[in-house]
Coordinates of C-alpha atoms and ligand atoms in Angstrom, one line a residue:
M1 CA 7.8 17.6 -15.5
T2 CA 7.8 18.2 -11.5
T3 CA 8.6 14.1 -11.0
T4 CA 11.9 13.4 -9.4
T5 CA 13.6 10.5 -10.9
G6 CA 17.2 9.6 -10.5
Q7 CA 19.1 9.7 -7.2
D8 CA 20.7 12.8 -7.9
A9 CA 17.7 14.7 -8.1
A10 CA 16.4 13.1 -4.8
S11 CA 19.6 13.4 -3.0
I12 CA 19.5 17.2 -3.6
V13 CA 16.2 17.4 -1.6
T14 CA 16.9 15.4 1.4
G15 CA 20.5 15.7 1.7
Q16 CA 20.6 11.6 1.9
P17 CA 20.8 8.9 -0.8
V18 CA 17.4 7.3 -1.6
L19 CA 18.5 3.8 -0.5
R20 CA 20.4 4.2 2.6
T21 CA 20.9 0.2 3.6
A22 CA 21.7 -2.9 1.9
Y23 CA 17.9 -4.0 2.9
Q24 CA 16.4 -1.0 1.0
Q25 CA 18.3 -1.7 -2.0
S26 CA 17.3 -5.5 -2.0
V27 CA 13.8 -3.7 -1.6
A28 CA 14.2 -1.7 -4.6
A29 CA 15.5 -4.2 -6.4
Y30 CA 12.8 -6.6 -6.0
W31 CA 10.1 -4.0 -6.9
N32 CA 12.5 -3.0 -9.9
A33 CA 12.3 -6.2 -11.5
E34 CA 8.7 -7.2 -10.7
R35 CA 6.5 -7.4 -13.9
D36 CA 3.9 -10.4 -12.3
P37 CA 1.0 -10.7 -14.4
V38 CA -1.0 -11.0 -11.3
N39 CA -0.9 -7.3 -11.1
I40 CA -0.5 -6.3 -15.0
R41 CA -3.1 -8.2 -16.0
L42 CA -4.9 -6.8 -13.1
G43 CA -4.2 -3.3 -13.7
E44 CA -5.2 -3.9 -17.7
V45 CA -8.8 -4.1 -17.0
D46 CA -9.5 -0.4 -16.5
G47 CA -6.0 1.4 -16.0
F48 CA -5.6 1.3 -12.0
Y49 CA -3.1 -0.7 -11.5
H50 CA -2.8 -1.7 -7.6
H51 CA 0.0 -3.3 -5.3
H52 CA -2.1 -4.8 -2.5
Y53 CA -5.0 -7.3 -2.0
G54 CA -9.1 -7.4 -2.2
I55 CA -11.7 -7.4 0.0
G56 CA -15.1 -8.5 -0.3
D57 CA -17.0 -11.6 -1.5
Y58 CA -16.5 -12.9 -5.1
D59 CA -19.4 -13.6 -7.3
A60 CA -18.7 -17.4 -7.6
S61 CA -20.6 -17.7 -10.8
V62 CA -16.9 -16.6 -12.5
L63 CA -15.3 -19.9 -11.2
E64 CA -18.3 -22.0 -13.5
L65 CA -17.8 -20.0 -16.8
P66 CA -16.8 -22.1 -19.9
A67 CA -12.7 -22.3 -20.4
G68 CA -12.8 -19.1 -22.6
L69 CA -14.4 -16.6 -20.4
R70 CA -13.4 -17.8 -16.9
D71 CA -9.7 -16.6 -16.7
Q72 CA -10.8 -13.2 -17.6
A73 CA -13.5 -13.0 -15.5
I74 CA -11.9 -14.2 -12.3
I75 CA -9.3 -11.6 -13.2
A76 CA -11.7 -9.0 -13.6
E77 CA -13.3 -9.9 -10.2
M78 CA -10.1 -10.0 -8.3
H79 CA -9.6 -6.5 -9.6
R80 CA -13.0 -5.1 -8.4
L81 CA -11.9 -6.4 -5.1
E82 CA -8.5 -4.7 -5.1
S83 CA -10.2 -1.7 -6.1
A84 CA -12.9 -2.0 -3.4
Q85 CA -9.9 -2.3 -0.8
S86 CA -8.7 1.5 -2.1
D87 CA -12.3 2.7 -1.8
L88 CA -12.4 1.5 1.9
L89 CA -9.2 3.1 2.6
L90 CA -10.4 6.3 0.7
D91 CA -13.8 6.5 2.8
H92 CA -11.8 7.1 5.8
F93 CA -10.0 10.2 4.6
G94 CA -12.1 12.6 6.3
T95 CA -13.1 15.7 4.8
V96 CA -10.7 16.8 2.1
S97 CA -10.8 19.2 -0.6
A98 CA -9.3 20.1 -3.8
A99 CA -7.1 22.4 -2.3
D100 CA -5.7 19.3 0.0
R101 CA -2.3 18.1 -0.5
L102 CA -2.1 13.9 0.2
L103 CA 0.8 11.9 0.3
D104 CA 1.2 8.3 -0.4
G105 CA 3.7 6.3 1.0
G106 CA 5.1 3.7 -1.1
S107 CA 3.1 4.4 -4.2
G108 CA 3.9 1.7 -6.3
R109 CA 2.2 1.7 -9.8
G110 CA 0.0 4.7 -8.7
G111 CA -3.4 3.3 -8.7
T112 CA -4.8 4.4 -5.1
S113 CA -3.2 7.9 -5.8
F114 CA -5.6 8.2 -9.0
M115 CA -8.4 7.3 -7.2
A116 CA -7.7 9.4 -4.7
N117 CA -7.3 12.5 -7.1
L118 CA -10.5 11.6 -8.5
R119 CA -12.3 11.3 -5.7
F120 CA -11.3 14.5 -4.1
G121 CA -9.8 16.6 -6.8
C122 CA -6.9 16.7 -4.4
E123 CA -3.0 16.8 -5.1
V124 CA -1.1 13.5 -4.5
D125 CA 2.5 13.2 -4.1
G126 CA 3.4 9.4 -4.2
V127 CA 6.9 8.4 -3.0
S128 CA 8.6 5.3 -3.7
I129 CA 12.1 3.7 -3.5
S130 CA 11.5 1.9 -6.9
E131 CA 12.5 3.9 -9.9
A132 CA 10.8 1.6 -12.0
Q133 CA 7.6 2.4 -10.0
V134 CA 7.9 5.6 -10.3
Q135 CA 8.4 5.9 -13.7
F136 CA 5.2 3.6 -14.2
A137 CA 3.1 5.5 -11.9
S138 CA 4.6 9.2 -13.8
D139 CA 3.9 7.8 -17.3
Q140 CA 0.3 6.7 -15.8
A141 CA -0.4 10.4 -14.7
A142 CA 0.9 11.6 -18.0
K143 CA -1.5 9.4 -20.0
R144 CA -4.4 10.5 -17.6
G145 CA -3.7 14.4 -18.0
V146 CA -3.1 14.7 -14.5
A147 CA 0.8 14.9 -14.1
D148 CA 0.3 18.5 -12.3
R149 CA -1.8 17.3 -9.5
V150 CA -0.9 13.1 -9.3
R151 CA 3.0 13.2 -8.8
F152 CA 5.6 10.7 -7.9
H153 CA 8.8 11.0 -6.5
Y154 CA 11.7 8.4 -6.1
R155 CA 12.2 9.5 -2.5
N156 CA 12.4 7.1 1.0
M157 CA 9.5 7.8 2.8
L158 CA 11.3 7.8 6.0
D159 CA 12.7 11.2 4.7
T160 CA 10.9 12.6 2.0
G161 CA 12.1 16.1 1.6
L162 CA 8.4 17.4 1.5
E163 CA 7.5 20.3 3.1
A164 CA 6.6 20.1 6.9
G165 CA 3.0 20.7 7.9
S166 CA 1.6 20.1 4.2
R167 CA -0.3 17.2 4.0
Q168 CA -4.0 16.9 5.0
V169 CA -4.0 12.9 5.0
I170 CA -1.1 10.5 4.4
W171 CA -1.8 6.7 3.8
T172 CA 0.1 3.5 3.4
N173 CA -1.1 0.9 1.7
E174 CA 0.4 -2.2 2.7
T175 CA 4.1 -0.7 2.2
T176 CA 5.0 -0.2 6.3
M177 CA 6.4 -3.7 6.5
Y178 CA 9.1 -2.4 4.9
V179 CA 10.0 0.2 7.4
D180 CA 10.8 1.0 10.9
L181 CA 7.6 2.4 12.2
Q182 CA 9.1 4.8 14.8
E183 CA 10.8 6.6 12.0
L184 CA 8.1 6.5 9.7
Y185 CA 5.4 7.6 11.8
R186 CA 8.5 10.6 13.1
E187 CA 8.1 11.7 9.2
F188 CA 4.4 11.5 8.6
A189 CA 4.3 13.8 11.9
R190 CA 6.4 16.3 10.7
L191 CA 4.7 16.4 7.5
L192 CA 0.7 16.5 8.6
R193 CA -0.8 19.7 9.5
G194 CA -2.8 19.7 13.3
G195 CA -5.6 17.9 12.6
G196 CA -4.5 15.8 9.7
R197 CA -5.0 12.7 9.5
Y198 CA -3.1 9.1 8.9
V199 CA -4.9 5.9 7.4
C200 CA -3.2 2.7 7.1
I201 CA -4.0 -0.9 5.7
T202 CA -1.6 -3.5 6.5
G203 CA -0.7 -7.3 7.3
C204 CA 0.7 -7.7 10.7
Y205 CA 1.1 -10.5 12.8
N206 CA -1.0 -11.4 16.3
D207 CA 1.0 -10.6 19.6
V208 CA -1.9 -12.7 21.1
T209 CA -1.1 -15.7 19.4
G210 CA 2.7 -15.1 20.2
G211 CA 5.9 -14.5 18.1
R212 CA 6.6 -15.1 14.1
S213 CA 4.6 -18.1 12.6
K214 CA 6.1 -20.2 9.9
A215 CA 3.3 -18.8 7.4
V216 CA 4.0 -15.3 8.5
S217 CA 7.9 -15.8 8.0
Q218 CA 7.2 -17.3 4.7
I219 CA 5.0 -14.2 3.6
D220 CA 8.5 -12.2 4.7
Q221 CA 11.0 -14.0 2.8
H222 CA 8.4 -13.8 -0.1
Y223 CA 8.7 -10.5 -0.4
T224 CA 11.7 -9.4 1.4
C225 CA 9.6 -7.7 3.8
N226 CA 9.6 -7.6 7.9
I227 CA 6.1 -7.4 8.8
H228 CA 5.5 -6.2 12.5
P229 CA 3.6 -7.1 15.3
R230 CA 0.3 -5.5 15.9
S231 CA 1.3 -3.7 18.9
E232 CA 4.0 -2.1 17.1
Y233 CA 1.7 -0.1 15.5
F234 CA -0.1 1.4 18.3
R235 CA 3.1 1.8 20.3
A236 CA 4.8 3.8 17.4
L237 CA 1.3 6.1 16.8
A238 CA 1.1 6.7 19.9
A239 CA 5.0 7.8 20.4
N240 CA 4.3 10.3 17.6
D241 CA 1.3 11.6 18.8
F242 CA -1.2 9.6 16.6
V243 CA -4.5 8.8 18.2
P244 CA -6.2 6.1 16.6
I245 CA -9.7 6.6 15.8
T246 CA -10.9 3.7 13.9
V247 CA -9.3 0.2 13.7
I248 CA -10.9 -2.5 11.7
D249 CA -9.9 -5.9 11.2
L250 CA -10.2 -6.7 7.6
T251 CA -9.3 -10.4 7.9
A252 CA -12.5 -12.2 6.9
D253 CA -13.1 -9.8 4.5
T254 CA -10.0 -10.7 2.9
I255 CA -10.1 -14.3 2.8
P256 CA -12.6 -14.7 0.0
Y257 CA -9.9 -12.8 -2.7
W258 CA -7.3 -15.1 -1.7
E259 CA -9.4 -18.1 -2.2
L260 CA -10.2 -16.6 -5.6
R261 CA -6.6 -15.9 -6.2
A262 CA -5.4 -19.6 -5.2
S263 CA -7.6 -20.6 -8.3
S264 CA -7.0 -18.3 -11.0
S265 CA -4.4 -18.3 -13.6
V266 CA -2.2 -15.6 -12.0
A267 CA -1.6 -17.2 -8.6
T268 CA 2.1 -16.6 -7.3
G269 CA 2.5 -19.9 -4.8
I270 CA 1.9 -17.3 -2.0
E271 CA -1.8 -17.9 -1.8
D272 CA -2.2 -21.1 0.6
T273 CA 0.2 -19.5 2.9
F274 CA -1.7 -16.5 3.1
L275 CA -4.6 -18.5 3.6
T276 CA -2.8 -20.7 6.7
A277 CA -2.0 -17.3 8.4
Y278 CA -5.0 -15.9 8.3
R279 CA -7.0 -18.9 9.5
E280 CA -4.8 -20.0 12.1
G281 CA -4.8 -16.3 13.6
S282 CA -1.3 -15.6 13.5
F283 CA -1.9 -12.9 11.1
H284 CA -4.1 -9.8 10.9
Y285 CA -5.3 -7.4 7.8
L286 CA -6.0 -4.0 9.3
L287 CA -7.1 -1.0 8.7
I288 CA -5.7 1.6 11.2
V289 CA -7.3 5.4 11.2
A290 CA -5.4 7.7 13.4
D291 CA -5.8 11.5 13.8
Y292 CA -2.5 13.8 14.4
V293 CA -2.8 16.0 17.3
G294 CA 0.8 16.7 17.8
W295 CA 0.5 20.4 16.5
Ligands
GPP1 C1 1.9 -5.7 -2.5 O1 1.0 -6.4 -3.2 C2 2.2 -6.8 -1.7 C3 3.6 -6.3 -0.3 C4 3.8 -4.7 -0.1 C5 3.9 -7.6 0.6 C6 3.7 -7.1 2.1 C7 2.3 -7.2 2.1 C8 1.6 -7.3 3.4 C9 0.2 -7.4 3.5 C10 2.2 -8.8 4.1 P1 1.3 -6.8 -4.4 O2 -0.1 -6.7 -5.6 O3 2.5 -6.0 -5.1 O4 1.6 -8.7 -4.4 P2 1.6 -9.6 -5.4 O5 2.3 -9.4 -6.4 O6 1.5 -10.6 -4.3 O7 -0.2 -9.4 -5.8
MG2 MG1 -1.2 -8.0 -6.3

């Protein structure tokens, strides 16, 4: 088993503890304790456990189903939209072969990593500062019989200890709001080969409408995160030799997911806040694709 779990093993790799700050400890504690039906029950639909939101229109007929069928149909529909989000992310990876190695920065329960391996046959390393998530995702890899190709490590994405120049693609799927972007992209620049690619889906606040809105602050509070302004992504990418090639505002595409989620049995209470933030324009759901040209 190549999975690295435990503080000691990870410290040996990077020379530093995985959790460096009180903030990182609180983030790890949040995700170690997380067992939310909005994530577990959706994952149980087909075994891909996601920690991100959905895109695309939902089939409104699920809302009209009789009580005994409605709940599960809504959950399956939400899961379909979350998997569609991962598919869109993967659509922007460019050419990836089975010989390539990829990195999932903040890999959660592994859903997107398994989808990448299935689509491209590539190797994937996922890193997370949540030991519980690393264990969960590693168990999934073993169950799927891909533990030799898809590995999860208890490591910090700011300092992964992985080999320099070893990655063809690195992605982050809703994880960048937990880290300093300059530090993150410095590490990703170290890991990517020349011509490699970085793909990101994130929520960011809108510089144009001013500072952090009340709704954005409430989202930060809910997840113990620190949502960045849109500008900070492009500043940090440029400073680390990343050249954006595609930027898509997914805000309109994610609103139906939040509407459906608000009327589901697994709503967590944050749904109206997301809808407010998106509709008032203080918050975007963004896909950013950037090529690494720093070799
Ligand atoms: C992960 O999804 C959510 C985050 C990392 C929070 C921040 C994301 C933004 C775009 C601001 P999840 O599936 O664990 O969340 P939930 O439990 O609400 O479904
Ligand atoms: Mg979720």
